[in-house]
Coordinates of C-alpha atoms in Angstrom, one line a residue:
M257 CA 88.6 -40.6 -49.1
F258 CA 86.3 -39.4 -51.9
D259 CA 83.3 -40.0 -49.6
V260 CA 84.8 -37.7 -47.0
I261 CA 85.5 -34.9 -49.6
H262 CA 82.0 -35.3 -51.0
Q263 CA 80.4 -35.0 -47.5
E264 CA 82.4 -31.9 -46.8
K265 CA 81.2 -30.3 -50.1
N266 CA 77.6 -31.2 -49.2
N267 CA 78.0 -29.6 -45.7
K268 CA 79.4 -26.4 -47.2
I269 CA 76.5 -26.2 -49.8
A270 CA 74.0 -26.8 -47.0
S271 CA 75.6 -24.2 -44.8
F272 CA 75.6 -21.7 -47.7
F273 CA 71.9 -22.3 -48.5
S274 CA 70.9 -22.0 -44.8
R275 CA 72.7 -18.7 -44.5
L276 CA 71.1 -17.5 -47.7
L277 CA 67.6 -18.5 -46.4
L278 CA 68.3 -16.6 -43.1
V279 CA 69.3 -13.5 -45.1
F280 CA 66.1 -13.7 -47.2
S281 CA 64.0 -14.2 -44.1
I282 CA 65.5 -11.1 -42.4
L283 CA 64.9 -9.1 -45.6
F284 CA 61.3 -10.3 -45.9
F285 CA 60.5 -9.6 -42.2
T286 CA 62.1 -6.1 -42.4
N287 CA 60.2 -5.3 -45.6
S288 CA 56.9 -6.5 -44.1
I289 CA 57.4 -4.2 -41.1
Q290 CA 58.3 -1.3 -43.3
A291 CA 55.3 -2.0 -45.5
Q292 CA 53.1 -2.1 -42.4
S293 CA 54.5 1.2 -41.1
V294 CA 54.1 2.8 -44.5
E295 CA 50.5 1.6 -44.7
D296 CA 49.9 3.0 -41.2
A297 CA 51.6 6.3 -42.0
S298 CA 49.6 6.6 -45.3
F299 CA 46.3 6.0 -43.5
S300 CA 47.1 8.6 -40.9
S301 CA 48.4 11.0 -43.5
V302 CA 45.2 10.6 -45.6
A303 CA 43.0 11.0 -42.5
N304 CA 44.9 14.1 -41.4
Q305 CA 44.0 15.7 -44.7
L306 CA 40.4 16.1 -43.3
A307 CA 41.8 18.9 -41.1
G308 CA 41.0 22.1 -43.0
A309 CA 39.7 20.4 -46.1
K310 CA 36.9 21.9 -48.1
L311 CA 33.6 20.1 -48.5
K312 CA 34.4 18.7 -52.0
Q313 CA 37.8 17.5 -50.8
V314 CA 36.3 15.8 -47.7
S315 CA 34.2 13.5 -49.9
A316 CA 37.3 12.4 -51.9
I317 CA 39.3 11.9 -48.7
V318 CA 36.6 9.7 -47.2
D319 CA 36.5 7.6 -50.4
S320 CA 40.3 7.2 -50.1
L321 CA 40.0 6.1 -46.4
T322 CA 37.5 3.4 -47.3
Q323 CA 40.2 1.7 -49.3
Y324 CA 42.1 0.9 -46.2
D325 CA 41.3 -2.1 -43.9
D326 CA 42.0 -0.2 -40.7
E327 CA 40.1 -0.5 -37.4
R328 CA 40.4 3.2 -36.9
L329 CA 38.3 4.0 -39.9
L330 CA 34.9 3.2 -38.2
P331 CA 35.3 5.5 -35.2
I332 CA 36.3 8.4 -37.6
L333 CA 33.3 7.8 -39.8
K334 CA 30.9 7.6 -36.8
A335 CA 32.4 10.8 -35.4
M336 CA 31.7 12.5 -38.7
L337 CA 28.1 11.3 -38.6
E338 CA 27.7 12.5 -35.0
G339 CA 29.4 15.8 -35.7
S340 CA 32.1 15.2 -33.1
L341 CA 35.2 15.1 -35.3
Y342 CA 37.2 18.3 -35.0
Y343 CA 40.7 19.5 -35.6
E344 CA 42.9 22.0 -33.8
K345 CA 43.4 25.2 -35.8
K346 CA 47.1 25.6 -35.1
S347 CA 48.4 22.0 -35.1
K348 CA 45.8 20.6 -37.6
R349 CA 45.5 17.6 -35.3
L350 CA 42.3 15.5 -35.6
V351 CA 40.4 15.1 -32.3
F352 CA 37.2 13.5 -31.1
T353 CA 35.2 16.1 -29.2
K354 CA 32.4 15.8 -26.7
K355 CA 30.6 18.7 -25.2
L356 CA 30.1 18.5 -21.5
E357 CA 27.2 19.9 -19.3
D358 CA 29.4 22.8 -18.2
K359 CA 29.8 23.8 -21.9
S360 CA 33.5 22.8 -21.8
F361 CA 34.9 20.2 -24.3
N362 CA 36.3 16.8 -23.6
T363 CA 38.7 16.0 -26.5
N364 CA 41.0 13.1 -27.3
G365 CA 43.4 12.7 -30.2
V366 CA 42.2 10.5 -33.0
F367 CA 45.5 8.7 -33.4
D368 CA 47.4 9.1 -30.1
D369 CA 44.2 8.9 -27.9
K370 CA 45.7 11.5 -25.6
P371 CA 43.3 13.8 -23.8
V372 CA 43.6 17.5 -24.5
E373 CA 43.0 19.7 -21.4
N374 CA 41.7 23.3 -21.2
V375 CA 40.3 23.2 -24.7
K376 CA 38.3 26.3 -25.8
K377 CA 35.8 26.3 -28.6
N378 CA 37.6 29.0 -30.6
T379 CA 40.7 26.7 -30.8
L380 CA 38.7 23.9 -32.6
R381 CA 37.0 23.6 -35.9
K382 CA 34.6 20.9 -37.0
V383 CA 35.4 18.7 -40.1
K384 CA 32.9 19.8 -42.7
T385 CA 30.0 17.4 -43.8
N386 CA 26.6 17.8 -45.5
N387 CA 23.6 15.6 -45.9
K388 CA 24.8 14.0 -49.1
L389 CA 28.2 13.1 -47.5
R390 CA 26.5 11.8 -44.4
S391 CA 24.2 9.6 -46.5
S392 CA 27.3 8.1 -48.2
I393 CA 29.1 7.6 -44.8
R394 CA 26.0 5.8 -43.4
K395 CA 26.2 3.3 -46.3
T396 CA 29.9 2.8 -45.7
V397 CA 29.4 2.3 -42.0
A398 CA 26.6 -0.1 -42.6
Q399 CA 28.8 -2.1 -45.0
I400 CA 31.7 -2.2 -42.6
T401 CA 29.6 -3.2 -39.6
L402 CA 27.4 -5.7 -41.5
F403 CA 30.4 -7.8 -42.4
A404 CA 32.2 -7.5 -39.1
N405 CA 33.6 -10.6 -37.4
D406 CA 31.8 -9.8 -34.1
I407 CA 28.2 -11.2 -34.1
A408 CA 27.0 -8.5 -31.8
V409 CA 28.3 -5.8 -34.2
R410 CA 26.5 -7.5 -37.1
E411 CA 23.3 -7.8 -35.1
K412 CA 23.3 -4.1 -34.2
A413 CA 24.0 -3.2 -37.8
I414 CA 21.0 -5.2 -39.1
K415 CA 18.7 -3.7 -36.5
S416 CA 19.9 -0.2 -37.4
M417 CA 18.7 -0.9 -41.0
F418 CA 15.1 -1.7 -40.0
D419 CA 14.2 2.0 -40.5
D420 CA 16.3 2.4 -43.6
L421 CA 15.7 -0.5 -46.0
S422 CA 16.8 1.1 -49.2
K423 CA 17.7 -0.9 -52.3
E424 CA 21.4 -0.7 -51.4
N425 CA 20.8 -2.0 -47.9
V426 CA 18.5 -4.8 -49.1
A427 CA 21.3 -5.8 -51.5
L428 CA 23.8 -5.8 -48.7
L429 CA 21.5 -8.0 -46.5
N430 CA 21.1 -10.5 -49.3
Q431 CA 24.8 -10.6 -49.8
L432 CA 25.4 -11.2 -46.1
K433 CA 22.7 -13.9 -46.0
E434 CA 24.7 -16.0 -48.6
T435 CA 27.7 -16.3 -46.3
E436 CA 26.1 -15.9 -42.8
K437 CA 26.3 -19.0 -40.5
S438 CA 24.6 -17.7 -37.4
E439 CA 20.9 -18.7 -37.2
K440 CA 20.2 -15.6 -35.1
I441 CA 21.6 -13.3 -37.7
I442 CA 19.9 -15.1 -40.5
E443 CA 16.6 -14.7 -38.7
L444 CA 17.2 -11.0 -38.3
I445 CA 18.1 -10.7 -42.0
N446 CA 14.8 -12.5 -42.9
T447 CA 12.9 -10.1 -40.6
A448 CA 14.5 -7.1 -42.3
L449 CA 13.8 -8.5 -45.8
A450 CA 10.2 -9.2 -44.8
I451 CA 9.8 -5.6 -43.5
S452 CA 11.1 -4.4 -46.9
D453 CA 8.5 -6.5 -48.7
L454 CA 5.8 -5.2 -46.4
K455 CA 6.7 -1.6 -47.2
N456 CA 7.5 -1.8 -50.9
G457 CA 6.1 -5.1 -52.2
D458 CA 2.8 -5.8 -54.0
V459 CA -0.1 -7.6 -52.4
S460 CA 1.3 -11.1 -52.8
L461 CA 4.7 -10.1 -51.4
R462 CA 3.0 -8.4 -48.4
L463 CA 0.9 -11.5 -47.7
Q464 CA 4.1 -13.7 -47.7
A465 CA 5.9 -11.1 -45.5
L466 CA 3.0 -11.1 -43.0
K467 CA 3.2 -14.9 -42.7
K468 CA 6.9 -14.7 -42.0
L469 CA 6.4 -12.0 -39.4
E470 CA 3.7 -13.7 -37.5
G471 CA 4.5 -13.7 -33.8
N472 CA 7.7 -11.6 -34.4
L473 CA 8.5 -9.4 -31.3
E474 CA 10.6 -6.7 -33.0
P475 CA 9.0 -3.3 -32.2
V476 CA 9.4 -2.2 -35.8
V477 CA 7.4 -5.2 -37.0
R478 CA 4.6 -4.3 -34.7
N479 CA 4.6 -0.7 -36.0
E480 CA 4.6 -1.7 -39.6
V481 CA 1.8 -4.2 -39.2
T482 CA -0.2 -1.6 -37.4
K483 CA 0.2 0.8 -40.3
L484 CA -1.5 -1.7 -42.6
L485 CA -4.6 -1.3 -40.5
E486 CA -4.9 2.4 -40.8
K487 CA -8.0 4.0 -42.2
D488 CA -8.5 7.0 -44.4
S489 CA -10.6 10.0 -43.5
E490 CA -13.8 8.2 -44.7
G491 CA -13.2 5.3 -42.4
N492 CA -12.1 2.8 -45.1
Y493 CA -9.0 0.7 -44.9
K494 CA -6.1 1.9 -47.1
E495 CA -4.9 -1.6 -47.9
D496 CA -6.3 -4.6 -49.8
A497 CA -9.0 -6.5 -47.8
L498 CA -7.0 -9.7 -47.8
V499 CA -3.9 -7.8 -46.5
V500 CA -5.9 -6.1 -43.8
S501 CA -7.5 -9.5 -42.7
T502 CA -4.0 -11.2 -42.5
A503 CA -2.4 -8.2 -40.8
S504 CA -5.1 -8.2 -38.1
K505 CA -4.4 -11.8 -37.3
V506 CA -0.6 -11.3 -37.3
L507 CA -1.0 -8.2 -35.0
Q508 CA -3.2 -10.3 -32.7
S509 CA -0.5 -13.0 -32.4
I510 CA 2.1 -10.4 -31.7
E511 CA -0.1 -8.8 -29.0
E512 CA -0.6 -12.2 -27.4
N513 CA 3.2 -12.8 -27.3
V514 CA 3.8 -9.3 -25.9
K515 CA 1.2 -9.8 -23.2
F516 CA 2.7 -13.2 -22.3
Y517 CA 6.2 -11.9 -22.0
G518 CA 4.9 -8.9 -20.0
Y519 CA 3.5 -11.4 -17.5
L520 CA 6.9 -13.1 -17.4
E521 CA 8.7 -9.8 -16.8
T522 CA 6.3 -8.9 -13.9
L523 CA 6.9 -12.4 -12.5
F524 CA 10.6 -11.9 -12.6
F525 CA 10.3 -8.5 -10.8
G526 CA 8.0 -10.1 -8.2
L527 CA 10.6 -12.9 -7.6
S528 CA 13.3 -10.2 -7.3
L529 CA 11.3 -8.3 -4.7
G530 CA 10.4 -11.6 -3.0
S531 CA 14.1 -12.5 -2.7
V532 CA 14.9 -9.3 -0.9
L533 CA 11.9 -9.9 1.5
L534 CA 13.1 -13.4 2.0
L535 CA 16.5 -12.2 3.2
I536 CA 15.0 -9.6 5.5
A537 CA 12.2 -11.8 6.9
A538 CA 14.5 -14.8 7.5
G539 CA 16.5 -13.0 10.1
L540 CA 13.4 -11.5 11.6
A541 CA 11.7 -14.9 11.8
I542 CA 14.7 -16.5 13.6
T543 CA 14.8 -13.8 16.3
F544 CA 11.1 -13.7 16.8
G545 CA 10.7 -17.5 16.7
V546 CA 13.4 -18.2 19.3
M547 CA 13.2 -15.1 21.6
G548 CA 9.7 -13.8 21.0
V549 CA 11.1 -10.3 20.4
I550 CA 9.6 -7.9 17.9
N551 CA 12.7 -6.2 16.8
M552 CA 11.8 -2.7 15.4
A553 CA 15.6 -2.1 14.8
H554 CA 15.8 -4.9 12.2
G555 CA 15.5 -2.4 9.4
E556 CA 18.6 -0.6 10.7
M557 CA 20.6 -3.8 10.5
I558 CA 19.7 -3.7 6.8
M559 CA 20.9 -0.1 6.6
L560 CA 24.2 -1.0 8.3
G561 CA 24.8 -3.7 5.8
A562 CA 24.2 -1.3 2.9
Y563 CA 26.5 1.4 4.4
T564 CA 29.2 -1.2 4.9
T565 CA 29.0 -2.0 1.2
Y566 CA 29.3 1.7 0.5
V567 CA 32.3 2.2 2.7
I568 CA 34.2 -0.8 1.2
Q569 CA 33.5 0.5 -2.2
L570 CA 35.1 3.8 -1.2
L571 CA 38.2 1.9 -0.1
L572 CA 38.4 -0.1 -3.3
P573 CA 37.0 2.3 -6.0
N574 CA 39.0 0.7 -8.8
N575 CA 37.9 -2.9 -8.1
L576 CA 34.1 -3.0 -7.8
A577 CA 33.9 -6.7 -8.2
L578 CA 36.2 -7.4 -5.3
S579 CA 34.5 -4.7 -3.2
I580 CA 31.1 -6.3 -3.5
L581 CA 32.5 -9.8 -2.7
L582 CA 34.3 -8.4 0.4
A583 CA 31.2 -6.5 1.4
I584 CA 29.2 -9.8 1.9
P585 CA 31.2 -11.1 4.9
A586 CA 31.9 -7.6 6.2
A587 CA 28.2 -6.6 6.2
F588 CA 27.3 -9.8 8.0
I589 CA 30.0 -9.2 10.7
V590 CA 29.1 -5.5 11.2
S591 CA 25.3 -6.1 11.5
A592 CA 25.7 -9.3 13.6
S593 CA 28.1 -7.5 16.0
V594 CA 25.6 -4.6 16.4
G595 CA 22.8 -7.1 16.9
I596 CA 24.7 -9.0 19.7
L597 CA 25.4 -5.6 21.4
I598 CA 21.8 -4.7 21.3
E599 CA 20.7 -8.1 22.7
R600 CA 23.4 -8.1 25.5
G601 CA 22.9 -4.4 26.3
V602 CA 19.1 -4.0 26.2
I603 CA 17.0 -6.9 25.2
Q604 CA 18.2 -9.4 27.8
F605 CA 16.9 -7.2 30.6
L606 CA 13.4 -6.9 29.0
K607 CA 12.6 -10.6 28.6
G608 CA 9.0 -11.4 29.1
R609 CA 7.9 -7.8 28.4
P610 CA 7.2 -7.7 24.7
L611 CA 5.7 -4.1 24.7
E612 CA 8.7 -2.7 26.4
T613 CA 11.0 -4.6 24.1
L614 CA 9.2 -3.2 21.1
L615 CA 9.5 0.4 22.4
A616 CA 13.2 -0.2 23.3
T617 CA 14.1 -1.5 19.8
F618 CA 12.2 1.3 18.2
G619 CA 14.3 3.8 20.2
I620 CA 17.4 2.0 19.1
S621 CA 16.4 2.3 15.5
L622 CA 16.0 6.1 15.9
I623 CA 19.5 6.3 17.5
L624 CA 21.1 4.2 14.7
Q625 CA 19.5 6.4 12.0
Q626 CA 20.7 9.5 13.7
C627 CA 24.2 8.1 14.0
V628 CA 24.3 7.3 10.3
R629 CA 23.0 10.8 9.5
S630 CA 25.8 12.4 11.6
I631 CA 28.5 10.2 10.0
F632 CA 27.4 10.0 6.4
S633 CA 24.9 13.0 6.2
P634 CA 21.2 12.6 5.5
L635 CA 21.7 12.4 1.8
N636 CA 21.4 9.2 -0.1
R637 CA 24.5 7.5 -1.3
Q638 CA 24.9 5.6 -4.5
V639 CA 26.7 2.2 -4.7
A640 CA 28.2 1.5 -8.1
T641 CA 27.3 -1.9 -9.7
P642 CA 30.3 -4.0 -10.8
E643 CA 30.6 -4.9 -14.4
F644 CA 29.5 -8.5 -14.1
M645 CA 26.2 -7.4 -12.6
S646 CA 25.6 -4.7 -15.1
G647 CA 23.4 -5.0 -18.2
A648 CA 20.7 -7.5 -19.0
L649 CA 20.2 -11.0 -20.4
E650 CA 18.1 -10.4 -23.5
I651 CA 15.7 -13.2 -24.1
N652 CA 13.9 -11.5 -27.0
P653 CA 13.4 -7.9 -28.2
I654 CA 10.8 -7.2 -25.5
F655 CA 11.9 -9.4 -22.6
S656 CA 15.2 -9.1 -20.8
I657 CA 16.4 -10.1 -17.3
T658 CA 18.7 -7.6 -15.6
Y659 CA 21.8 -9.2 -14.2
N660 CA 21.8 -7.4 -10.9
R661 CA 18.3 -8.7 -9.9
L662 CA 19.1 -12.1 -11.2
Y663 CA 22.3 -12.3 -9.0
I664 CA 20.3 -11.0 -6.0
L665 CA 17.7 -13.8 -6.6
I666 CA 20.4 -16.4 -6.7
F667 CA 22.2 -14.9 -3.7
A668 CA 19.0 -14.9 -1.6
L669 CA 18.4 -18.6 -2.4
V670 CA 22.1 -19.5 -1.5
V671 CA 21.8 -17.6 1.8
F672 CA 18.5 -19.4 2.5
F673 CA 19.9 -22.9 2.0
L674 CA 23.1 -22.1 3.9
L675 CA 20.8 -20.9 6.8
Q676 CA 18.9 -24.2 6.6
L677 CA 22.2 -26.1 6.7
I678 CA 23.3 -24.2 9.8
L679 CA 20.0 -24.8 11.6
R680 CA 20.0 -28.5 10.6
K681 CA 23.6 -29.6 10.8
T682 CA 25.3 -27.6 13.5
S683 CA 25.2 -27.5 17.3
L684 CA 24.1 -23.9 17.2
G685 CA 21.2 -24.9 15.0
L686 CA 20.2 -27.7 17.3
N687 CA 20.3 -25.4 20.3
V688 CA 18.2 -22.8 18.4
R689 CA 15.6 -25.3 17.5
A690 CA 15.5 -26.7 21.1
V691 CA 15.1 -23.2 22.6
S692 CA 12.4 -22.2 20.0
Q693 CA 10.4 -25.3 20.8
N694 CA 10.6 -25.4 24.6
R695 CA 12.9 -22.9 26.3
D696 CA 12.4 -24.3 29.9
M697 CA 13.2 -27.9 28.8
A698 CA 16.2 -26.7 26.9
K699 CA 17.5 -25.0 30.0
C700 CA 17.0 -28.1 32.0
M701 CA 19.0 -30.0 29.5
G702 CA 22.0 -27.8 30.1
I703 CA 21.7 -25.5 27.1
R704 CA 22.9 -22.0 27.8
T705 CA 19.8 -20.1 26.6
E706 CA 21.4 -16.7 27.1
W707 CA 24.2 -17.6 24.8
V708 CA 21.7 -19.0 22.3
D709 CA 19.7 -15.8 22.4
A710 CA 22.8 -13.7 21.7
M711 CA 24.0 -15.8 18.8
T712 CA 20.5 -16.1 17.4
F713 CA 20.0 -12.3 17.5
G714 CA 23.4 -11.9 15.9
L715 CA 22.6 -14.4 13.2
G716 CA 19.3 -12.8 12.4
S717 CA 20.9 -9.3 12.3
G718 CA 23.8 -10.6 10.1
I719 CA 21.3 -11.9 7.6
A720 CA 19.6 -8.5 7.6
G721 CA 23.1 -7.0 6.8
L722 CA 23.3 -9.4 3.8
A723 CA 19.9 -8.0 2.6
G724 CA 21.5 -4.6 2.8
V725 CA 24.2 -5.6 0.4
A726 CA 21.6 -6.9 -2.0
L727 CA 19.5 -3.7 -1.7
S728 CA 22.5 -1.5 -2.3
Q729 CA 22.7 -2.9 -5.9
I730 CA 19.1 -1.9 -6.8
T731 CA 18.5 1.3 -4.9
N732 CA 20.3 4.2 -3.2
V733 CA 21.7 3.8 0.3
G734 CA 20.2 6.1 2.9
P735 CA 19.3 6.4 6.6
N736 CA 15.7 5.3 6.0
L737 CA 16.6 2.3 3.7
G738 CA 15.4 -0.4 6.1
Q739 CA 12.1 1.3 7.1
A740 CA 10.8 0.9 3.5
Y741 CA 10.9 -2.9 3.8
I742 CA 10.4 -3.7 7.5
I743 CA 6.6 -3.7 7.4
D744 CA 6.5 -6.0 4.4
S745 CA 9.0 -8.4 6.1
F746 CA 6.7 -8.6 9.2
M747 CA 3.9 -9.5 6.9
V748 CA 6.0 -12.3 5.4
V749 CA 6.8 -13.6 8.8
V750 CA 3.2 -13.7 9.9
F751 CA 1.9 -15.1 6.6
G752 CA 4.6 -17.8 6.3
G753 CA 4.5 -18.9 9.9
V754 CA 6.6 -17.6 12.8
G755 CA 10.0 -19.3 13.0
N756 CA 9.6 -21.5 9.9
L757 CA 12.1 -20.8 7.1
W758 CA 10.1 -22.6 4.4
G759 CA 7.2 -20.4 5.3
M760 CA 9.5 -17.4 4.8
L761 CA 10.5 -18.7 1.3
V762 CA 6.9 -19.3 0.2
G763 CA 5.6 -16.1 1.9
G764 CA 8.3 -13.8 0.6
F765 CA 8.0 -14.9 -3.1
S766 CA 4.2 -15.0 -2.9
L767 CA 3.9 -11.5 -1.5
G768 CA 6.6 -10.1 -3.9
V769 CA 4.9 -11.6 -7.0
L770 CA 1.4 -10.5 -5.8
N771 CA 2.6 -7.0 -5.1
K772 CA 4.1 -6.6 -8.6
F773 CA 1.0 -7.9 -10.3
L774 CA -1.3 -5.6 -8.4
E775 CA 0.8 -2.4 -8.7
P776 CA 0.0 -1.7 -12.4
Q777 CA -3.7 -2.0 -11.8
T778 CA -4.1 -0.3 -8.4
G779 CA -0.9 1.7 -7.7
A780 CA 1.8 0.9 -5.1
V781 CA 0.0 2.2 -2.0
L782 CA -3.3 0.5 -2.7
A783 CA -1.5 -2.7 -3.6
N784 CA 0.1 -2.8 -0.2
I785 CA -3.3 -2.1 1.5
I786 CA -4.9 -4.9 -0.4
I787 CA -2.2 -7.3 0.5
L788 CA -2.4 -6.2 4.2
V789 CA -6.1 -6.7 4.3
G790 CA -5.7 -10.1 2.6
I791 CA -3.2 -11.2 5.2
I792 CA -5.5 -10.1 8.1
L793 CA -8.3 -12.1 6.7
F794 CA -5.9 -15.1 6.1
I795 CA -4.7 -14.9 9.8
Q796 CA -8.3 -15.1 10.9
K797 CA -8.5 -18.6 9.4
R798 CA -4.9 -19.7 10.1
P799 CA -3.6 -17.8 13.1
R800 CA -0.2 -19.5 12.9
G801 CA 0.4 -18.9 9.2
L802 CA 1.0 -21.3 6.3
F803 CA 3.6 -23.4 8.1
P804 CA 3.1 -23.2 11.8
Q805 CA 6.0 -23.9 14.2
K806 CA 5.9 -27.2 16.0
G807 CA 6.5 -27.9 19.7
R808 CA 4.8 -27.3 23.0
A809 CA 5.9 -23.7 23.2
A810 CA 4.2 -23.0 19.8
E811 CA 0.8 -23.9 21.3

């Protein structure tokens, strides 16, 4: 009996404490929300005091704002530095303002981020600043960004200090170095501190700084080391002889690194050009290798692929990534369909007459160009690059790889190996190889050579359409787009070996890289002439190219 009564008392006490805990939790949660809203309101109210404040008051208001840990503080301070923080005369509302080319103003509210339309200059007034205040704001911005959680923000903040290594900034860098864990950021901090010693230190500190900066590729390092080698009006060095000797060695190592990465950059651009030539020449090599047709309208297949990309982007303007993915199969289908129509409508009636085929396809190219001019106008069209292809992969301060060209290089290799797979593992590929090696024997074996010709011409034209998709990401789309690359693609076909895809791979990348290495020394036109003469001389020794086609017909 007593146990039952004791248990009931315990249950009541437990229930009472649980209810009490729930009440305290609700009160604490409510108070925290109120505190947060009060803090937000106080930050906004303090910031709004900038509207109409005098210069002396602005400095005090900025000091008050720095006491808040609010993410909106940094945009406000940066806008004050850029002179783009205004307020409306009537409502006293703070706005970010940007002057447009037509002298109108694009304004957004600081706290509500709502655009303000039809804004006139006489309705706005700039928040007052002066040089002293801007200097103070720069220090505050540097401190905020230097200790940000985002590594990219910290990196940008350190690089911005390279030209302003005051005692305060050096102290901040040393403070950050004590807590920093990223090796990349620590390396940047050491570079900044070494530059400071190079500018302000004595001879021993400068020598130590030069050893730390040896091989460093930051542009500011190169400039500062070069300054140590300056001479006065009498031709004597301004610095100590040991400093000058060490600086010359450091500068030489920097120059060697710059030269090396310059070669790498040229190589990458050459491979990028070679990947485009590979896409164009692969389709051309298939049609010429199987049918013996010199297709002068091949450049227009590239143009159709590029315009297909442009049209799909017009239909999906808000989803660029999806539009470029849809453009790949669409461009292939459009160009392949037009290629099959050309083969069925014209080329099949001109077999065995190469000169007439050349003239006919040249006429078709002019017709296609005029059709595009009539539909889209003669003006060039720009195809926007999706976000995942924008920007660059930074290897070091002087060498970066642009994502659009990197993706095109990968895309070209994927298409090349898929084409190899089609020609090696499918019945169409088997028939294509049979017809290319011996057309008469293939016909005797029951292969429909007319069907193979149509499919081959469509396949080659479709690959040219894929090249148009790639070109739309690195240049403008226009009626003459294909004509700029068709001559180079013919040279790739002849150099690599007619009908051999591995020859196209080697030939495309070789000519692309050679072209990019020659251009800085000779210019674009002379570089093309040198390459053309070189190929002519090469063909004199190897008439069938690097990788000649096998089979009786090839003889």
